Short mmCIF file of C-alpha atoms in Angstrom, two decimals:
data_model
loop_
_atom_site.label_atom_id
_atom_site.label_comp_id
_atom_site.label_asym_id
_atom_site.label_seq_id
_atom_site.Cartn_x
_atom_site.Cartn_y
_atom_site.Cartn_z
CA UNK K 1 -7.50 16.58 6.21
CA UNK K 2 -7.14 13.05 6.51
CA UNK K 3 -4.08 11.34 7.51
CA UNK K 4 -2.74 8.21 8.90
CA UNK K 5 0.49 7.71 9.87
CA UNK K 6 2.57 5.15 10.05
CA UNK K 7 5.54 4.10 12.60
CA UNK K 8 9.17 4.21 11.46
CA UNK K 9 11.33 1.18 9.51
CA UNK K 10 11.87 -1.51 11.37
CA UNK K 11 14.88 -4.58 11.21
CA UNK K 12 14.37 -7.60 12.97
CA UNK K 13 16.18 -10.84 13.39
CA UNK K 14 14.18 -14.17 12.63
CA UNK K 15 12.04 -15.32 15.42
CA UNK K 16 11.39 -12.30 16.83
CA UNK K 17 7.90 -10.56 17.33
CA UNK K 18 7.10 -6.94 15.96
CA UNK K 19 3.99 -4.71 16.10
CA UNK K 20 3.47 -1.79 13.95
CA UNK K 21 1.60 1.15 14.48
CA UNK K 22 -1.37 3.28 11.66
CA UNK K 23 -2.40 6.81 14.05
CA UNK K 24 -5.46 8.17 11.98
CA UNK K 25 -6.18 12.13 12.34
CA UNK K 26 -9.08 13.88 10.73
CA UNK K 27 -11.82 11.79 10.80
CA UNK K 28 -13.92 9.92 12.95
CA UNK K 29 -11.49 6.86 13.73
CA UNK K 30 -14.47 4.39 15.28
CA UNK K 31 -16.58 5.00 12.01
CA UNK K 32 -14.02 3.97 9.26
CA UNK K 33 -12.60 0.42 8.78
CA UNK K 34 -8.67 0.47 8.20
CA UNK K 35 -7.15 -2.18 6.78
CA UNK K 36 -3.47 -3.11 6.21
CA UNK K 37 -1.72 -3.84 2.68
CA UNK K 38 1.83 -5.79 1.78
CA UNK K 39 3.71 -5.22 -1.46
CA UNK K 40 7.12 -7.30 -1.03
CA UNK K 41 10.17 -5.65 -2.54
CA UNK K 42 9.65 -5.77 -6.46
CA UNK K 43 6.13 -6.46 -5.97
CA UNK K 44 2.20 -5.79 -6.31
CA UNK K 45 -0.34 -5.24 -3.52
CA UNK K 46 -1.67 -8.13 -1.71
CA UNK K 47 -4.34 -7.03 1.15
CA UNK K 48 -4.17 -8.71 4.43
CA UNK K 49 -6.88 -7.82 6.65
CA UNK K 50 -8.96 -5.33 7.91
CA UNK K 51 -10.12 -3.95 11.21
CA UNK K 52 -13.33 -1.57 12.19
CA UNK K 53 -12.11 0.17 15.52
CA UNK K 54 -15.18 0.95 16.40
CA UNK K 55 -16.24 -2.12 17.62
CA UNK K 56 -12.74 -4.20 16.67
CA UNK K 57 -14.70 -6.12 14.07
CA UNK K 58 -11.99 -7.83 12.46
CA UNK K 59 -11.04 -9.83 8.97
CA UNK K 60 -8.40 -11.51 7.28
CA UNK K 61 -7.54 -12.54 3.96
CA UNK K 62 -7.28 -16.40 4.37
CA UNK K 63 -3.44 -16.04 2.84
CA UNK K 64 -2.97 -14.19 6.44
CA UNK K 65 -5.17 -15.85 9.32
CA UNK K 66 -3.16 -16.95 11.95
CA UNK K 67 0.35 -15.50 10.30
CA UNK K 68 -0.63 -12.05 11.53
CA UNK K 69 -3.02 -9.73 14.16
CA UNK K 70 -4.49 -6.81 13.40
CA UNK K 71 -5.49 -4.61 16.40
CA UNK K 72 -7.14 -1.20 17.26
CA UNK K 73 -7.08 1.05 20.17
CA UNK K 74 -9.59 3.87 19.53
CA UNK K 75 -8.83 6.20 22.70
CA UNK K 76 -5.58 7.01 20.82
CA UNK K 77 -6.93 6.78 16.90
CA UNK K 78 -4.38 3.68 16.16
CA UNK K 79 -4.73 0.10 14.55
CA UNK K 80 -1.87 -2.19 15.06
CA UNK K 81 -0.19 -5.57 12.95
CA UNK K 82 2.02 -7.64 14.72
CA UNK K 83 3.57 -10.50 14.19
CA UNK K 84 4.42 -12.90 17.01
CA UNK K 85 7.28 -14.67 15.28
CA UNK K 86 9.05 -13.11 12.24
CA UNK K 87 10.12 -14.70 8.81
CA UNK K 88 12.75 -14.02 6.12
CA UNK K 89 9.83 -13.89 3.98
CA UNK K 90 7.75 -10.77 6.21
CA UNK K 91 10.36 -8.78 4.49
CA UNK K 92 7.83 -5.95 3.01
CA UNK K 93 6.58 -2.99 2.83
CA UNK K 94 3.58 -2.70 4.93
CA UNK K 95 0.52 -0.19 4.03
CA UNK K 96 -2.48 0.89 6.42
CA UNK K 97 -5.33 2.39 4.54
CA UNK K 98 -8.64 3.41 5.37
CA UNK K 99 -12.14 2.46 4.35
CA UNK K 100 -13.17 5.34 1.37
CA UNK K 101 -15.53 7.77 2.51
CA UNK K 102 -17.60 7.63 -0.57
CA UNK K 103 -17.51 4.40 -1.87
CA UNK K 104 -16.58 1.92 1.28
CA UNK K 105 -14.99 -0.91 -0.91
CA UNK K 106 -11.91 1.45 -1.71
CA UNK K 107 -8.87 2.54 -0.28
CA UNK K 108 -8.67 6.31 1.15
CA UNK K 109 -6.53 8.04 2.27
CA UNK K 110 -3.29 5.52 2.16
CA UNK K 111 -0.67 5.62 5.21
CA UNK K 112 3.02 6.62 4.32
CA UNK K 113 4.10 2.56 4.57
CA UNK K 114 6.47 0.81 6.86
CA UNK K 115 9.35 -1.13 5.66
CA UNK K 116 9.47 -3.90 7.57
CA UNK K 117 13.23 -6.02 7.26
CA UNK K 118 13.75 -9.86 8.65
CA UNK K 119 17.36 -10.50 8.12
CA UNK K 120 19.67 -12.39 10.80
CA UNK Q 1 -11.83 -16.72 -4.87
CA UNK Q 2 -12.00 -13.83 -6.94
CA UNK Q 3 -9.27 -13.93 -9.09
CA UNK Q 4 -7.76 -10.69 -11.25
CA UNK Q 5 -5.94 -9.98 -13.74
CA UNK Q 6 -4.42 -6.84 -15.75
CA UNK Q 7 -3.81 -6.57 -19.09
CA UNK Q 8 -0.93 -5.43 -20.24
CA UNK Q 9 1.35 -6.38 -17.34
CA UNK Q 10 3.53 -3.22 -19.01
CA UNK Q 11 3.37 -0.62 -21.34
CA UNK Q 12 5.40 2.07 -22.96
CA UNK Q 13 3.57 5.09 -24.86
CA UNK Q 14 4.60 8.67 -26.14
CA UNK Q 15 3.79 11.63 -24.25
CA UNK Q 16 -0.05 12.94 -25.02
CA UNK Q 17 -0.81 9.12 -26.20
CA UNK Q 18 -4.20 7.20 -24.91
CA UNK Q 19 -3.60 4.35 -22.66
CA UNK Q 20 -6.06 1.66 -21.79
CA UNK Q 21 -5.75 -1.00 -19.66
CA UNK Q 22 -7.85 -3.71 -18.62
CA UNK Q 23 -8.97 -5.33 -15.50
CA UNK Q 24 -10.85 -8.60 -15.84
CA UNK Q 25 -12.61 -10.52 -12.72
CA UNK Q 26 -13.57 -13.89 -12.56
CA UNK Q 27 -16.94 -13.40 -11.73
CA UNK Q 28 -19.41 -11.01 -11.57
CA UNK Q 29 -18.58 -8.07 -9.07
CA UNK Q 30 -20.60 -5.16 -9.83
CA UNK Q 31 -19.07 -2.28 -10.07
CA UNK Q 32 -16.77 -2.52 -7.47
CA UNK Q 33 -13.94 -2.42 -8.92
CA UNK Q 34 -11.22 0.14 -7.68
CA UNK Q 35 -8.30 1.75 -9.41
CA UNK Q 36 -4.99 2.90 -8.16
CA UNK Q 37 -2.07 4.65 -8.94
CA UNK Q 38 1.48 3.49 -7.22
CA UNK Q 39 4.36 5.90 -8.02
CA UNK Q 40 7.93 5.05 -7.29
CA UNK Q 41 8.45 4.61 -3.48
CA UNK Q 42 5.02 5.81 -2.89
CA UNK Q 43 1.65 4.70 -1.49
CA UNK Q 44 -1.05 4.04 -4.02
CA UNK Q 45 -3.62 6.55 -4.36
CA UNK Q 46 -7.30 6.05 -5.35
CA UNK Q 47 -7.96 7.39 -8.85
CA UNK Q 48 -11.17 5.48 -9.93
CA UNK Q 49 -13.90 4.48 -7.48
CA UNK Q 50 -16.87 2.04 -8.30
CA UNK Q 51 -15.65 1.19 -11.52
CA UNK Q 52 -16.10 4.99 -13.11
CA UNK Q 53 -15.97 7.65 -10.65
CA UNK Q 54 -13.30 10.26 -10.60
CA UNK Q 55 -11.60 10.67 -7.45
CA UNK Q 56 -11.87 14.35 -6.28
CA UNK Q 57 -8.65 16.35 -7.12
CA UNK Q 58 -7.80 13.63 -9.87
CA UNK Q 59 -7.37 15.47 -13.23
CA UNK Q 60 -10.31 14.45 -16.00
CA UNK Q 61 -7.69 12.62 -18.49
CA UNK Q 62 -8.56 9.42 -16.03
CA UNK Q 63 -11.27 7.54 -16.40
CA UNK Q 64 -12.35 4.68 -16.06
CA UNK Q 65 -15.76 2.02 -17.41
CA UNK Q 66 -17.00 -1.76 -16.86
CA UNK Q 67 -19.24 -3.55 -14.73
CA UNK Q 68 -20.01 -7.07 -14.16
CA UNK Q 69 -16.27 -8.59 -14.90
CA UNK Q 70 -14.70 -6.21 -17.22
CA UNK Q 71 -13.32 -3.09 -16.77
CA UNK Q 72 -11.15 -0.57 -18.60
CA UNK Q 73 -9.07 2.40 -17.01
CA UNK Q 74 -7.93 5.12 -19.59
CA UNK Q 75 -5.40 7.77 -19.66
CA UNK Q 76 -7.00 9.73 -22.59
CA UNK Q 77 -3.34 12.10 -22.60
CA UNK Q 78 -0.33 10.34 -21.15
CA UNK Q 79 1.75 12.46 -19.07
CA UNK Q 80 5.51 12.23 -17.88
CA UNK Q 81 3.69 12.50 -14.31
CA UNK Q 82 1.77 9.78 -14.82
CA UNK Q 83 4.82 7.71 -15.18
CA UNK Q 84 3.80 4.64 -12.26
CA UNK Q 85 2.14 1.12 -11.62
CA UNK Q 86 -2.13 0.78 -12.04
CA UNK Q 87 -3.34 -1.96 -10.48
CA UNK Q 88 -7.33 -2.62 -10.12
CA UNK Q 89 -8.97 -3.74 -6.83
CA UNK Q 90 -12.58 -5.81 -6.07
CA UNK Q 91 -14.33 -6.42 -3.49
CA UNK Q 92 -16.83 -9.69 -2.67
CA UNK Q 93 -18.36 -9.74 0.39
CA UNK Q 94 -17.62 -12.74 1.44
CA UNK Q 95 -14.01 -13.08 -0.06
CA UNK Q 96 -12.70 -9.60 1.47
CA UNK Q 97 -10.33 -7.32 -0.78
CA UNK Q 98 -8.08 -8.57 -3.99
CA UNK Q 99 -6.02 -6.37 -5.99
CA UNK Q 100 -4.53 -6.98 -9.43
CA UNK Q 101 -1.30 -7.77 -10.35
CA UNK Q 102 -0.52 -4.30 -11.90
CA UNK Q 103 -0.03 -2.68 -15.30
CA UNK Q 104 3.93 -0.57 -15.44
CA UNK Q 105 3.28 2.40 -17.74
CA UNK Q 106 6.09 4.59 -18.79
CA UNK Q 107 7.42 6.95 -21.56
CA UNK Q 108 8.53 5.92 -24.29
#
């Protein structure tokens, strides 16, 4: 079974750094892009960026370029999303999702989500 | 940037009703249009890919159509378990991925 399992919920203070993870299993981790999607409380889905673990080629949405860093460690089939200095406005649910096997422009499956709360 | 609009933003329908959601792109995206279902507190789930293809395991009451700039998502007979928010999503090779604002569906 293809599965993405994300790290647990985080509570941080403004200015702190954070790195959340997304571990893939059940497929060739290096052969599919993995994307990150933000969902702020009560809001819609926003694409943040995408990485190809095979060669670490990374693309960012212009809205998130410079705000976050996406990386991957193919030796442990894990993708990461990190912040160097969190803001209260980073409070959101963050999902990772794999490139669709049939339709490469879709996301399937998705991780269960990681809730990030930034509050002083 | 390619902008995606969805309508309506919310709807309320009875069990058994036919429900239709539209998604419009600001420029031609061919058939690079996917539909997702997100139930409360859950991750999104892919239902329809490439505008009209039903993902494996998804009930046949769900369907999609369209190409270019105008797309339609239909639930032929609304069921209680279909209560969710539905999102369209497009891919553009130069700008990446964009989600529509979502349509919240509930039971009347």
